[in-house]
Amino acid sequence: MAVMSQRVAGFGTTIFADINALAAKHGAVNLGQGAPDFDGPPQVLAAAVTAVNGALNQYAPGIGMAPVRQAIAQHAERFYQQRLNPDTDVLVTSGATEAMFAAILGLADAGDEVIVFEPVYDTYVPNLIMAGVTPRYVALRGEDWSFDPDELAKAFNRRTKAIVVNTPHNPTGKVFSRAELRVIAELCQKHDVIAITDEVYEHILYDHASHVRLATLPGMAERTLTISSLGKTFSVTGWKIGWAVGAAPLVHAVNQAHQFITFAVSSPLQAAAATALNLPFSFFDNLQSSYQARRDRLLPVLRAAGFKVFKPQGSYFIMIDWRGVAPSYVEDDMQFARWLIEAVGVACIPASPFYQDCDKQLGKYFARFAVCKKDETLDAAAERFAKLGKL
Ligand code: PMP
Ligand code: GLN
């Protein structure tokens, strides 16, 4: 009996699981998966404990607990002057991951097309495939990972239902500029297309880069669904509390799917999310400066190791080109990641899993390092890299 459905049979194992297993086996310093090796703010952790002890342990309302929806709406107003009705325009989900899948299921029909930028975060395309939706890829290229506006314009057609925009971007660290977002906004309006944005790294920005929320551009409020989550901003990636916000009809459509996927999301962690989102501006400022310091600690290490570095403007990540660093028998990014773990003792994520099969060669010389690590972890990686010249 063929047990596996055809829908999922073509999926490999997520690269994060593969690299974590290999890194553990070889005792490598793990700069692969984007998960902090430090804890979130103590008052946020305490709020979760208080909620567990305070009998907040039964099902939450499917759309999310009222104080959390209010906190999400207030956060949007505080940072982006985006006005949201917490009762109709906010949905709490099991992380940004579920928000994206529920959005695709709730907004696109089988046979529709959805545009994604490549390299593309690894869950979107499997989500589209499971929904019977066809992905259309538009390349991000060059030093600043920019897209060709003509190529983007050509990707829109009668079947296009939505475009997914991830900014700050995983894996490249690109932050889409206001001008780039304007181009996207104009095309969405011209072709009557929905924008789904993934803004999980909205507060992790470098060198005074600013994050622009596509939903706040003229004409975009009614056609943009904004997704974000608690994990990155509050260093609690294991909590899986996320949200989708936007005009009521969009959010209602997403909830149509959400109610039959998870029904509701962890109550005590939602309660703690309200505490987190209401933290003062100083918390968010400190977060940025601590990430700036982490990135600035790792950048020179990677450069000294001989890598060509793509300086990120945001996100947890630094992309590099590894040519000239690995021995000549290393032919692609997958072999490079394996070699780096086994011979140097540092784990990274190869870039090709972020490319579709026919474009894998575009990611062949790239790999991604995570900066969301303690100083001592980054320094341990630096020590291992110092061995490079002597291998
Ligand atoms: N989107 C992007 C771009 C990500 O890098 C990640 C990784 N954490 C997620 C979504 C997943 O977010 P969550 O853990 O909230 O599901
Ligand atoms: N988003 C994280 C990353 O890109 C990992 C999430 C996961 O393990 N699926 O590293």
mmCIF file with all atom_site columns, C-alpha atoms in Angstrom, residues 30 71 94 98 105 118 131 146 178 191 221 234 244 254 282 308 314 316 322 340 374 385-386:
data_model
loop_
_atom_site.group_PDB
_atom_site.id
_atom_site.type_symbol
_atom_site.label_atom_id
_atom_site.label_alt_id
_atom_site.label_comp_id
_atom_site.label_asym_id
_atom_site.label_entity_id
_atom_site.label_seq_id
_atom_site.pdbx_PDB_ins_code
_atom_site.Cartn_x
_atom_site.Cartn_y
_atom_site.Cartn_z
_atom_site.occupancy
_atom_site.B_iso_or_equiv
_atom_site.pdbx_formal_charge
_atom_site.auth_seq_id
_atom_site.auth_comp_id
_atom_site.auth_asym_id
_atom_site.auth_atom_id
_atom_site.pdbx_PDB_model_num
ATOM 1  C CA . ASN A 1 30  ? 25.126 25.722 15.328  1.00 0.00 ? 30  ASN A CA 1
ATOM 2  C CA . ALA A 1 71  ? -2.345 44.356 22.032  1.00 0.00 ? 71  ALA A CA 1
ATOM 3  C CA . SER A 1 94  ? -0.225 29.133 15.791  1.00 0.00 ? 94  SER A CA 1
ATOM 4  C CA . GLU A 1 98  ? 0.000  28.607 10.437  1.00 0.00 ? 98  GLU A CA 1
ATOM 5  C CA . LEU A 1 105 ? -6.152 28.154 2.058   1.00 0.00 ? 105 LEU A CA 1
ATOM 6  C CA . GLU A 1 118 ? 13.125 33.562 -4.863  1.00 0.00 ? 118 GLU A CA 1
ATOM 7  C CA . ALA A 1 131 ? -3.572 24.074 -1.475  1.00 0.00 ? 131 ALA A CA 1
ATOM 8  C CA . SER A 1 146 ? 16.707 43.454 -5.950  1.00 0.00 ? 146 SER A CA 1
ATOM 9  C CA . ARG A 1 178 ? 9.495  51.842 0.084   1.00 0.00 ? 178 ARG A CA 1
ATOM 10 C CA . HIS A 1 191 ? -4.321 43.353 -11.379 1.00 0.00 ? 191 HIS A CA 1
ATOM 11 C CA . ALA A 1 221 ? -5.172 48.565 3.290   1.00 0.00 ? 221 ALA A CA 1
ATOM 12 C CA . PHE A 1 234 ? 10.645 38.274 21.880  1.00 0.00 ? 234 PHE A CA 1
ATOM 13 C CA . ALA A 1 244 ? -2.726 37.768 10.660  1.00 0.00 ? 244 ALA A CA 1
ATOM 14 C CA . VAL A 1 254 ? -8.246 33.328 6.861   1.00 0.00 ? 254 VAL A CA 1
ATOM 15 C CA . SER A 1 282 ? 12.892 50.981 25.030  1.00 0.00 ? 282 SER A CA 1
ATOM 16 C CA . LYS A 1 308 ? 32.058 37.078 0.387   1.00 0.00 ? 308 LYS A CA 1
ATOM 17 C CA . GLY A 1 314 ? 17.487 43.050 8.672   1.00 0.00 ? 314 GLY A CA 1
ATOM 18 C CA . TYR A 1 316 ? 18.415 36.936 11.831  1.00 0.00 ? 316 TYR A CA 1
ATOM 19 C CA . TRP A 1 322 ? 31.625 30.319 -0.009  1.00 0.00 ? 322 TRP A CA 1
ATOM 20 C CA . LEU A 1 340 ? 31.773 23.035 7.282   1.00 0.00 ? 340 LEU A CA 1
ATOM 21 C CA . LYS A 1 374 ? 25.003 34.559 22.508  1.00 0.00 ? 374 LYS A CA 1
ATOM 22 C CA . PHE A 1 385 ? 36.877 29.473 11.682  1.00 0.00 ? 385 PHE A CA 1
ATOM 23 C CA . ALA A 1 386 ? 40.394 30.449 12.773  1.00 0.00 ? 386 ALA A CA 1
#
